[in-house]
Coordinates of C-alpha atoms and ligand atoms in Angstrom, one line a residue:
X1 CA 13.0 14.3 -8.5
X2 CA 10.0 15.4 -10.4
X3 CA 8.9 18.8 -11.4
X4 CA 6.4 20.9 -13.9
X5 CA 8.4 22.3 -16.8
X6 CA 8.3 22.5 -20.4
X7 CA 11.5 20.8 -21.9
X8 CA 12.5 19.2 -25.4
X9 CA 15.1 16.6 -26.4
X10 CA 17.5 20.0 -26.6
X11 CA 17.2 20.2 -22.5
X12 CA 17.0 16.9 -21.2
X13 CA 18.4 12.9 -22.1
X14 CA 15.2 11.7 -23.0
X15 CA 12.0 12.5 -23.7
X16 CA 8.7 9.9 -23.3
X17 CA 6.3 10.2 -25.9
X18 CA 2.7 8.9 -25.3
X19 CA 0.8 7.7 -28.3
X20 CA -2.4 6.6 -28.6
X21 CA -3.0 4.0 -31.4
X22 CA -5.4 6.4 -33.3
X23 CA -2.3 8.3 -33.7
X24 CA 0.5 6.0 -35.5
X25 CA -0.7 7.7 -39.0
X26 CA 0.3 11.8 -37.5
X27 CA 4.2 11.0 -38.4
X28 CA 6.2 9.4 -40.5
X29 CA 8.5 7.2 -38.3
X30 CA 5.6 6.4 -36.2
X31 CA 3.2 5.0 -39.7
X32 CA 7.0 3.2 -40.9
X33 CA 7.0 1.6 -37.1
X34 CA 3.8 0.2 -36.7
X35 CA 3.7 -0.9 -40.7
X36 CA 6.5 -3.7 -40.3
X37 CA 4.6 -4.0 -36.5
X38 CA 7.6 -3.1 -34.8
X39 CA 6.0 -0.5 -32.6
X40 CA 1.8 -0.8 -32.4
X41 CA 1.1 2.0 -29.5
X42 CA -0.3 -0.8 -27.5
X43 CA -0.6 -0.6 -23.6
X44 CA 2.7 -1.4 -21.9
X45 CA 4.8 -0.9 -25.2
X46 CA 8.1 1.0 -25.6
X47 CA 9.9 1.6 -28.3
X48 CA 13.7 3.5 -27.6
X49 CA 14.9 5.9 -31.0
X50 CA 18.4 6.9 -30.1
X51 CA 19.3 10.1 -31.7
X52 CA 23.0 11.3 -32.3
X53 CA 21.8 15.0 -33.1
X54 CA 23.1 16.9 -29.7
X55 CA 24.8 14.2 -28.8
X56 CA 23.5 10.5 -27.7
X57 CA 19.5 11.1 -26.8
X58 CA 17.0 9.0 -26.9
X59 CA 12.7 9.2 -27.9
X60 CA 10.8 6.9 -25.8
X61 CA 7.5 6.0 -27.8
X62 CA 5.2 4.7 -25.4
X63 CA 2.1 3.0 -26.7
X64 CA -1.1 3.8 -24.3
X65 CA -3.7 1.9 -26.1
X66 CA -6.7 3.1 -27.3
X67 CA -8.7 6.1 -26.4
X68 CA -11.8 4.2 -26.4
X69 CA -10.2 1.5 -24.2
X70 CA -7.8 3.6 -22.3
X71 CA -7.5 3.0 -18.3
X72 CA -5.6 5.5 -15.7
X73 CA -4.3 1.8 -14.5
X74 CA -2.8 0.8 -18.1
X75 CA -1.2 4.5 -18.1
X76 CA 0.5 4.2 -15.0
X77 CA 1.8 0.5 -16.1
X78 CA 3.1 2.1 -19.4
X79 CA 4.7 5.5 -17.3
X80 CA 6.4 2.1 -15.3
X81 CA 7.9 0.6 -18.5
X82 CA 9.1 3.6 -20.0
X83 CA 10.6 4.6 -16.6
X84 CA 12.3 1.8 -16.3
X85 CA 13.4 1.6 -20.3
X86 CA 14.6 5.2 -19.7
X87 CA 16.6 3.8 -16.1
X88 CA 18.9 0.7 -18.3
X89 CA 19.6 3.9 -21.2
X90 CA 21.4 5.3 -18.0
X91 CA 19.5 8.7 -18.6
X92 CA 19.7 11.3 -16.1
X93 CA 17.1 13.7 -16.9
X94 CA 13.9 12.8 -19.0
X95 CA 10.8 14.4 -20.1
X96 CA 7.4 13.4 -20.5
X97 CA 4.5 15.0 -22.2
X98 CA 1.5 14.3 -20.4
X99 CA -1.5 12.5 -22.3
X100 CA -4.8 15.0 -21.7
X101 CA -8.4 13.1 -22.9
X102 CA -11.7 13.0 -22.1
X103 CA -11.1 10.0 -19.5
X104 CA -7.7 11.6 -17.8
X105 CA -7.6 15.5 -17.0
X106 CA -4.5 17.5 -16.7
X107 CA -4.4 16.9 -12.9
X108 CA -5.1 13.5 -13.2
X109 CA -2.4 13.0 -15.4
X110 CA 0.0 14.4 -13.5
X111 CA -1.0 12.4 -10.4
X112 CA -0.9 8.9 -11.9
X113 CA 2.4 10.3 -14.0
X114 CA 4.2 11.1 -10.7
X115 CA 2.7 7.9 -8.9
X116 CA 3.8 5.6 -11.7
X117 CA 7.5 7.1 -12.0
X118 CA 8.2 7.5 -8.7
X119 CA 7.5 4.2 -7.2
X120 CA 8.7 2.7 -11.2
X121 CA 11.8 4.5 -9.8
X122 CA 12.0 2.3 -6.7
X123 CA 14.7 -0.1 -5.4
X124 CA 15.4 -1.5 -1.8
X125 CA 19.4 -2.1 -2.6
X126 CA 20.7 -0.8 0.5
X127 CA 22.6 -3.6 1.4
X128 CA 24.1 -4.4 -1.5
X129 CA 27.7 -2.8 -1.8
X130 CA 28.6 -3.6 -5.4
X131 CA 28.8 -0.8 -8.0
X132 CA 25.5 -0.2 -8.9
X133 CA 23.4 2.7 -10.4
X134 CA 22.8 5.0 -7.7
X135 CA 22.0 8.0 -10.2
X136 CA 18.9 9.8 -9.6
X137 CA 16.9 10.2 -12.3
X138 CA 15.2 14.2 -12.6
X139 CA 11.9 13.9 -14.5
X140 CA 9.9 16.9 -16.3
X141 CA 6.3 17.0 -16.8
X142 CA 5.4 18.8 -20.0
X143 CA 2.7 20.0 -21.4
X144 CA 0.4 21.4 -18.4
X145 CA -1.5 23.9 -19.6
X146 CA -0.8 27.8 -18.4
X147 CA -3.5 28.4 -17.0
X148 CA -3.5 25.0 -14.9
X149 CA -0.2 25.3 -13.8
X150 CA -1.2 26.1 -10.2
X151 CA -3.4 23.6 -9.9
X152 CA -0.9 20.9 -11.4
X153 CA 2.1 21.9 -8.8
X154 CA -1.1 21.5 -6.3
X155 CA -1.7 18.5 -7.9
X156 CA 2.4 17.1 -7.7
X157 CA 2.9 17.9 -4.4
X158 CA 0.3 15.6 -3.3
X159 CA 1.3 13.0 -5.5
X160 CA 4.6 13.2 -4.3
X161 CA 3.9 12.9 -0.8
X162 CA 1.4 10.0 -1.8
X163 CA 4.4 8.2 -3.6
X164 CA 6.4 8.6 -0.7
X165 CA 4.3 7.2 1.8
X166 CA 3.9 4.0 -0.8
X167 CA 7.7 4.5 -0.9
X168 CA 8.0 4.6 3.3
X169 CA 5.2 2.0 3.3
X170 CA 8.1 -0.7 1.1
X171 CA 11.0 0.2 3.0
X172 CA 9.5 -0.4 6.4
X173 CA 8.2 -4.0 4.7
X174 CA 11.4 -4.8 2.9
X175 CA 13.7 -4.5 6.1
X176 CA 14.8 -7.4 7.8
X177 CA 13.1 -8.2 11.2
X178 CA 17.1 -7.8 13.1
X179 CA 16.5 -4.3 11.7
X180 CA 13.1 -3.3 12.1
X181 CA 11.4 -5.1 15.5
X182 CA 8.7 -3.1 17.8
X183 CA 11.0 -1.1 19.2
X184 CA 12.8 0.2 16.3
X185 CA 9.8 0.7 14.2
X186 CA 8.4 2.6 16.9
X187 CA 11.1 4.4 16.6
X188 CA 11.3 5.3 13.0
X189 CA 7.3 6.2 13.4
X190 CA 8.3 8.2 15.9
X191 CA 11.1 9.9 13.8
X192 CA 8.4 10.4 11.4
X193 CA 5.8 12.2 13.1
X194 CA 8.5 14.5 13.8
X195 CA 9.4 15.7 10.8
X196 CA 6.1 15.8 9.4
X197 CA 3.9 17.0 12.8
X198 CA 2.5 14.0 13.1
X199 CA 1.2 13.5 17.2
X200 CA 2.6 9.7 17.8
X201 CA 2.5 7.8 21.2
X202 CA 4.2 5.1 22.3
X203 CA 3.4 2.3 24.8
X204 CA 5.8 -0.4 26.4
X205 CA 5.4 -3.7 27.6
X206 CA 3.6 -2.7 31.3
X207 CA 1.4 -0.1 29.9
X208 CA -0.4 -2.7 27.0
X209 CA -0.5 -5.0 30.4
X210 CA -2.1 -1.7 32.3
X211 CA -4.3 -1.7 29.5
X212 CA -4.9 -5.5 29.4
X213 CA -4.3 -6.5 26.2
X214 CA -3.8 -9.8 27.1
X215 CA -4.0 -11.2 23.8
X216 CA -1.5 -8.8 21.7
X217 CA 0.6 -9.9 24.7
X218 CA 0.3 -13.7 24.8
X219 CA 1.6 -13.5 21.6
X220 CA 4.0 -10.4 22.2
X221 CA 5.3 -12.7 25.3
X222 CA 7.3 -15.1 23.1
X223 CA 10.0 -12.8 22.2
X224 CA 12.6 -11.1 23.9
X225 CA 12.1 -8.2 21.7
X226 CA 9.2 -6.5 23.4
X227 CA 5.9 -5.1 21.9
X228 CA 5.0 -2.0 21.4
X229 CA 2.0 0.2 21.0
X230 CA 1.8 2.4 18.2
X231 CA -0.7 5.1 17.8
X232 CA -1.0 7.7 15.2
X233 CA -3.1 10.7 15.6
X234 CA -4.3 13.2 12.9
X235 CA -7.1 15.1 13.8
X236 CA -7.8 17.0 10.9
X237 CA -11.6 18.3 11.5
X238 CA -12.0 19.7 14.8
X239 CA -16.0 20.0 13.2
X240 CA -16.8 16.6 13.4
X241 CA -17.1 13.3 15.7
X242 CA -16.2 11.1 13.0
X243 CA -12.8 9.2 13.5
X244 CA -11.4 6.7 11.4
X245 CA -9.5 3.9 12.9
X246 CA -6.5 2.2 10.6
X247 CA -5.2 -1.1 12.6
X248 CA -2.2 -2.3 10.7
X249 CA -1.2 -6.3 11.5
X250 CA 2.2 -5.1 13.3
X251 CA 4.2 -8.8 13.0
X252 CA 8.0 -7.5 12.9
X253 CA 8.3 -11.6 12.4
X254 CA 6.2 -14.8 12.6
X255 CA 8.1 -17.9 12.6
X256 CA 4.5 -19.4 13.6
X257 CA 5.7 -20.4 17.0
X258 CA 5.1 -24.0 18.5
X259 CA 3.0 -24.5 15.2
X260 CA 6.1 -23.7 13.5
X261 CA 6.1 -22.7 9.7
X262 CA 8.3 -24.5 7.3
X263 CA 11.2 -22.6 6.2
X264 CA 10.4 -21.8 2.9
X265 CA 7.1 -20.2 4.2
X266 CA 8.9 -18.7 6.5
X267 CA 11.8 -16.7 4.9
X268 CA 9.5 -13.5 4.3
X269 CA 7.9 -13.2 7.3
X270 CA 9.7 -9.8 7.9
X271 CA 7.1 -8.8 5.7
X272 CA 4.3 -10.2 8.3
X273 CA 4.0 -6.2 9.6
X274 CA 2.8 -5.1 5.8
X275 CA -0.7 -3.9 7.5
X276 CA 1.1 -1.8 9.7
X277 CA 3.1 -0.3 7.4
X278 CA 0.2 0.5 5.0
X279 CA -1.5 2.2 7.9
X280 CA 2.1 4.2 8.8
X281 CA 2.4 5.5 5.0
X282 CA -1.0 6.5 4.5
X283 CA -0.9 8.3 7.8
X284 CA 1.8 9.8 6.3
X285 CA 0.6 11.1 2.7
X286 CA -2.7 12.3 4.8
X287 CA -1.0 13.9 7.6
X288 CA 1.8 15.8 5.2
X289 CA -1.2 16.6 2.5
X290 CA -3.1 17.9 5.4
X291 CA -6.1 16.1 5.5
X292 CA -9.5 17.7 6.4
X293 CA -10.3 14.2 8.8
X294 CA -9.7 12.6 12.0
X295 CA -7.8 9.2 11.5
X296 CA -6.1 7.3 14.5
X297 CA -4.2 4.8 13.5
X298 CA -2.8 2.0 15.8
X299 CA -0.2 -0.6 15.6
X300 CA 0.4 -3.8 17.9
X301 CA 3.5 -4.6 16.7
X302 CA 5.6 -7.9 18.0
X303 CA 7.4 -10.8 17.3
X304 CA 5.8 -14.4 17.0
X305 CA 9.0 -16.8 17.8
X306 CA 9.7 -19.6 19.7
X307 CA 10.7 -19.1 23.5
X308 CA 10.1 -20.8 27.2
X309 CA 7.7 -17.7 27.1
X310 CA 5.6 -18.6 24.1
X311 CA 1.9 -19.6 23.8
X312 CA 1.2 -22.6 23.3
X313 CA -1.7 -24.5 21.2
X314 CA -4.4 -25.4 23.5
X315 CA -3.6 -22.3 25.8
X316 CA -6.8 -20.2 26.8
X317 CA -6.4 -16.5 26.7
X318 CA -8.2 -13.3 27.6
X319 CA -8.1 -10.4 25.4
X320 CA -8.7 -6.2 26.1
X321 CA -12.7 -6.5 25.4
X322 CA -12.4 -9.7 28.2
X323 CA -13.5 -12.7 25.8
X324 CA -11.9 -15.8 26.3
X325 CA -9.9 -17.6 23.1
X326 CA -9.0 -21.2 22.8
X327 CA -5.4 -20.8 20.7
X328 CA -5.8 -23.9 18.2
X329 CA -2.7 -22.8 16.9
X330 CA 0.1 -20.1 17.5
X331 CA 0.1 -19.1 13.8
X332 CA -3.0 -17.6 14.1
X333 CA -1.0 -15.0 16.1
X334 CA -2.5 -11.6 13.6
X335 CA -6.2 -12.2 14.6
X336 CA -5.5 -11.9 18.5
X337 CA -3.4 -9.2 18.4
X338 CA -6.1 -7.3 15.9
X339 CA -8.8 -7.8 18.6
X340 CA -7.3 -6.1 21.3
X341 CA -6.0 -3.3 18.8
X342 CA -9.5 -2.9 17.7
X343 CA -10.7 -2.8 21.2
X344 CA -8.3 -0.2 22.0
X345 CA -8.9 1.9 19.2
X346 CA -12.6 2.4 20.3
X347 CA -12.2 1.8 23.7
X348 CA -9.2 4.2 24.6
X349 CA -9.6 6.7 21.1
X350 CA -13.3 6.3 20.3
X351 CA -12.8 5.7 16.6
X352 CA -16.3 5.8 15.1
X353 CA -15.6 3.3 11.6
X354 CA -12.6 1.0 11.8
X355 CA -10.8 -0.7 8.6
X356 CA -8.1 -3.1 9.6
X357 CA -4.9 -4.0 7.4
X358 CA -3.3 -7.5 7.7
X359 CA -1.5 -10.0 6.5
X360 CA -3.7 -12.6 7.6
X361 CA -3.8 -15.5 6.2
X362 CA -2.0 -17.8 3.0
X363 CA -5.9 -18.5 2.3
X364 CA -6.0 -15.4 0.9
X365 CA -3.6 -16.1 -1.6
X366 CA -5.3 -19.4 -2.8
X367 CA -8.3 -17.4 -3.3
X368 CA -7.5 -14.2 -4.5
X369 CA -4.0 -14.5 -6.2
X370 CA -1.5 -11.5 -5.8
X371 CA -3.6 -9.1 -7.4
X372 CA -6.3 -8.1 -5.0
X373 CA -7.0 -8.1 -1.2
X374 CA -9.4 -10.0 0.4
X375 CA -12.5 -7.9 2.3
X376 CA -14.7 -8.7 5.0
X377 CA -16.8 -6.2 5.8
X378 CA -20.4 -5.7 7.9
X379 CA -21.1 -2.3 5.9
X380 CA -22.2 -2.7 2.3
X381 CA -21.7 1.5 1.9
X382 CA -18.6 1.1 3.6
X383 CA -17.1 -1.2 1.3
X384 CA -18.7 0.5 -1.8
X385 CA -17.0 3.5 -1.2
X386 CA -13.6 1.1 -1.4
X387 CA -14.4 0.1 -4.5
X388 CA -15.2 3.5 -6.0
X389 CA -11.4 5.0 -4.7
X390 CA -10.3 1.5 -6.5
X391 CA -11.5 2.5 -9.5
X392 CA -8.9 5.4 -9.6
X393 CA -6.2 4.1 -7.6
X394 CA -5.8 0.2 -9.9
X395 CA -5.5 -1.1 -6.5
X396 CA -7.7 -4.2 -6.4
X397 CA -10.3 -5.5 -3.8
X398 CA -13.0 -8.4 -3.8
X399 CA -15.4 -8.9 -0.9
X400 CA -16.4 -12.3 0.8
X401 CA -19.2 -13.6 1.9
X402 CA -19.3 -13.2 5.6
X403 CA -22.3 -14.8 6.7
X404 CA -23.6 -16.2 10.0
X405 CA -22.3 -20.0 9.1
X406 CA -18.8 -18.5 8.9
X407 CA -18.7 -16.9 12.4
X408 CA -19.9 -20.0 14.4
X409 CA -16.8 -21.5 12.7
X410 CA -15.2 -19.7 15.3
X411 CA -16.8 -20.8 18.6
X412 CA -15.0 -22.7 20.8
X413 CA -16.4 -25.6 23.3
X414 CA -14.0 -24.3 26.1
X415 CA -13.8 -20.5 25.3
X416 CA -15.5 -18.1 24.0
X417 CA -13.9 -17.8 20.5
X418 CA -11.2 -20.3 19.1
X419 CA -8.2 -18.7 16.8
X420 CA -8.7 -21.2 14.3
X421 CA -11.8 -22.0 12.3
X422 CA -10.7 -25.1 10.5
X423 CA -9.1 -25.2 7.1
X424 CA -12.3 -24.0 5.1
X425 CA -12.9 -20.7 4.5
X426 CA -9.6 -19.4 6.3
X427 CA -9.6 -16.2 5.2
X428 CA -13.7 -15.9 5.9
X429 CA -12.5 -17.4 9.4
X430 CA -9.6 -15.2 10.3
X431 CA -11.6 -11.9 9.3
X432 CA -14.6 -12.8 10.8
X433 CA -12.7 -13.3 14.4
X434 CA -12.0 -9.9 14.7
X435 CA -15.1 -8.6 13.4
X436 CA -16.2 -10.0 16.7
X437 CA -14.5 -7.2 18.4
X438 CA -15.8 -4.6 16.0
X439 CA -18.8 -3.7 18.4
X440 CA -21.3 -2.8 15.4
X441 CA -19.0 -0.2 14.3
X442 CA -18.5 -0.1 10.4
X443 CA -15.9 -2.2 9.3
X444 CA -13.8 -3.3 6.6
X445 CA -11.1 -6.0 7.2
X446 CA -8.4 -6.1 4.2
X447 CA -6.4 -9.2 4.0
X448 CA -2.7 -8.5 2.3
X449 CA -1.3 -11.3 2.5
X450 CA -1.5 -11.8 -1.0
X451 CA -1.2 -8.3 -2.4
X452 CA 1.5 -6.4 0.2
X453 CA 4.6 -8.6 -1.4
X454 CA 5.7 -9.2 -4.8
X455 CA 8.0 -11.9 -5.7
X456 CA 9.5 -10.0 -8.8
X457 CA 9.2 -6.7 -10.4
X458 CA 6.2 -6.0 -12.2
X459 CA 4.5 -2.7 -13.6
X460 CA 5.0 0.2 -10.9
X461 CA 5.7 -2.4 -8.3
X462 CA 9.1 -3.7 -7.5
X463 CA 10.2 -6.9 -5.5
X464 CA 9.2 -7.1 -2.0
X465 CA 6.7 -4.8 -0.4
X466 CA 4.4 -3.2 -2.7
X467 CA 2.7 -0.3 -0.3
X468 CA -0.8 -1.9 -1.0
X469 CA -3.3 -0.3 -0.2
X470 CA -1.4 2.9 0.7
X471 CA -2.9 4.8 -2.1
X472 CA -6.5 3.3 -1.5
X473 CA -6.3 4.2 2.1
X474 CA -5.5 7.9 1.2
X475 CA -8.0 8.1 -2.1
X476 CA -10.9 6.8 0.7
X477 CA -10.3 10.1 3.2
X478 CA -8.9 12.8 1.1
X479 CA -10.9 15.1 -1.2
X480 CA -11.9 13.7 -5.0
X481 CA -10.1 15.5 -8.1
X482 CA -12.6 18.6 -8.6
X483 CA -12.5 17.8 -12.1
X484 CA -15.4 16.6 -14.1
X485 CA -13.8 14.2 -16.4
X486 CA -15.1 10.6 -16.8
X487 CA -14.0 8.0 -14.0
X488 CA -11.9 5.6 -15.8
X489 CA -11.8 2.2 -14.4
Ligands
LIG501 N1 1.3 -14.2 8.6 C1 0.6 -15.4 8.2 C2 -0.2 -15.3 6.9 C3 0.6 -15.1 5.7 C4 0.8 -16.2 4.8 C5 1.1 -13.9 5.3 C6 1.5 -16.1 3.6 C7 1.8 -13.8 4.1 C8 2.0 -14.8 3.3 C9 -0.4 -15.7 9.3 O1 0.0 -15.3 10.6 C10 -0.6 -17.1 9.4 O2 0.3 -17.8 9.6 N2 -1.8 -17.6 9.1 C11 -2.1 -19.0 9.1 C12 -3.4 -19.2 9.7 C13 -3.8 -20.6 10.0 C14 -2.8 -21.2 11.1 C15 -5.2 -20.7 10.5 C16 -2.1 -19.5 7.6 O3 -2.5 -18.8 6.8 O4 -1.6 -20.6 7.4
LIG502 MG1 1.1 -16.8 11.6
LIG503 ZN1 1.3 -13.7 10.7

């Protein structure tokens, strides 16, 4: 819980207390701290001051750097810390004093603030039945100016319901796939849309074959759990023509099929539907924050195991847009179910710009690291407004060259497209196949496969799914802070 109000060590557990560097000299304990360098105000420090005054309470000094070299992404890393300090003091309630300067406004604190606790805050332990911390933590932001307050609450309900799309985003990718398989996370989008007023359709087995998505189903046919067609609609602005299609990679589990993975490659393959549940919490935040936009978001979600039913390598397949495709090998299972969800999102909802969300390919991971997603993209103002909402959001992105030597990688001598482009340029490869169902439409393809799981704990994300690029997806359609103060990168 998370809420606008004034409080002081007298009300609450714990108070966290920003300081910039520049500032050590304003007190005394602060000047003693950083002479014997115990505490320096750097980035990503905390230092805990127990008092035994009104009974056991606790200062948190956090440091936030510089002013000069202060970043909204280092403040929500050193929010993270200090949420998490504040979590093992076994506080309950805790305030913190927002950190207003000519690179973060009041609103903007209070949006990277909330962001930062909340998913700081986050855990998938619902298995576990051991004794342990279930307390909830209730966290006041002080300091918000009077006459801002209405803006601020503005400001934390949309933060909140951003958080909590991130947060929706996790749990959908942290689940095992004997809990979450087409059917039941059709289901819990279902659920959703709901309780939010979210319009969500869902299509069985014989109407993706009415629709002839032959290749979502050539891979869909290997499991007895069957696929499903998800679709989200938000049609915020009944003005315009404009709709933005999300397609989320919708693996509930890839074992590879006949090109089996190894175990240890395998064992987090739940996690193999991260795209789709990027595109579920984003569709989320915008639809419960109201969103002036259209967005359509679709999911082809199924298993990729091993059956009689299975495709195998060597197969040739249709698809929905009626090319052919040589299957070189059944792990390549994300790209042919993307094509015909791409087909069908401009076919069947006449999305007008389409950015697709998958876990594609381990390339991506040799390339890029954890840290940011891959991009292919055919629109250079597409992708530069990505990078501008990255800016804000921390979340990272780096494009590839996707250039006319890549695609032929894909041709096949018996079909019209092969699923596999060789082992160079895999994750060039994998995007660029379904950029050839795109149809000239702008288009961004984000590969996750590096970003959308964390093996450990680490600033505001926890282990297991992170909810990347939830926060991107939302920054790219909703309205910019009004504010004037200086982007901060
Ligand atoms: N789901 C995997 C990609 C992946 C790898 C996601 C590691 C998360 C972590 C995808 O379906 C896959 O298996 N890709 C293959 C493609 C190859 C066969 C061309 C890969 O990357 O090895
Ligand atoms: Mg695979
Ligand atoms: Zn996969």
């Amino acid at each position: 819980m998370i809420q606008i109000k004034d409080v002081t060590l007298k009300d609450v557990d714990a108070m966290i207390v920003p300081v910039f560097e520049e500032q050590l000299s304003e007190s005394e304990i602060l000047t003693q701290l950083s002479k014997s360098k115990v505490f320096m105000g750097r980035e990503e420090e905390v230092f805990v001051l127990p008092t035994t005054e009104d009974g056991l309470k606790y200062t948190l000094y956090m440091g936030v750097g510089t002013k000069e070299t202060f970043t909204t992404e280092g403040f929500r890393k050193s929010i993270a810390k200090a949420i998490k300090e504040a979590k093992k003091l076994k506080v309950n309630t805790v305030g913190i004093s927002i950190c207003v300067s000519d690179k973060l406004c009041v609103g903007g604190n209070v949006k990277s603030i909330t962001e930062a606790a909340l998913l700081a805050n986050y855990t998938f332990d619902k298995y576990q039945n051991k004794e342990i911390d279930k307390e909830t933590l209730t966290i006041y932001l002080c300091g918000v100016p009077e006459a801002k307050l209405k803006r601020a609450n503005e400001v934390l309900e949309e933060a909140k319901h951003i958080a909590d799309g991130v947060i929706l985003a996790r749990d959908l990718t942290n689940e095992p796939s004997n809990v979450i398989y087409p059917e039941t996370l059709a289901q819990k989008v279902v659920e959703m849309g709901q309780e939010i007023g979210l319009e969500v359709e869902v299509m069985d087995e014989k109407q993706i074959a009415e629709l002839g998505m032959k290749a979502f189903l050539a891979v869909g046919a290997s499991s007895e759990k069957q696929p499903r067609l998800i679709v989200m609609r938000h049609m915020g602005d009944s003005e315009s023509d404009e709709i933005l299609g999300l397609v989320g990679k919708g693996l509930t589990y890839d074992t590879g099929g006949y090109s089996l993975k190894p175990s240890d490659s395998m064992k987090t393959m739940h996690s193999d539907m991260g795209g789709a549940a990027a595109v579920i919490g984003a569709m989320y935040a915008i639809a419960k924050n109201e969103v002036k936009k259209n967005i359509i978001a679709v999911v082809a979600a199924c298993e990729n195991v091993i059956s009689a039913g299975s495709y195998k390598p060597g197969d040739i397949i249709s698809s929905m847009a009626g090319k052919t495709i040589e299957i070189g090998n059944t792990d390549a299972e994300g790209r042919l179910t993307l094509a015909d969800a791409v087909t069908y999102s401009i076919e069947k909802e006449k999305v007008t710009k389409i950015i697709d969300v998958a876990t594609l390919t381990g390339a991506v991971l040799v390339a890029l690291g954890t840290s940011t997603t891959g991009v292919i993209t055919n629109d250079t103002d597409f992708y530069e407004e990505l990078v501008k909402v990255s800016e804000k959001t921390g979340e990272k992105f780096w494009r590839l060259p996707s250039t006319k030597e890549y695609a032929k990688l894909n041709k096949s001598t018996v079909a019209d497209l092969k699923n596999v482009g060789g082992r160079n340029a895999g994750t060039i490869t994998a995007g660029l196949f379904i950029g050839e169902f795109v149809q000239d439409l702008p288009w961004m393809h984000l590969d996750i496969a590096g970003t959308s799981w964390a093996d450990s704990s680490e600033g505001y994300l926890s282990k297991g799914g992170t909810g990347v690029p939830v926060r991107s997806l939302y920054a790219l359609v909703a309205a910019p802070c009004p504010c004037h103060h200086k982007d901060t990168k």
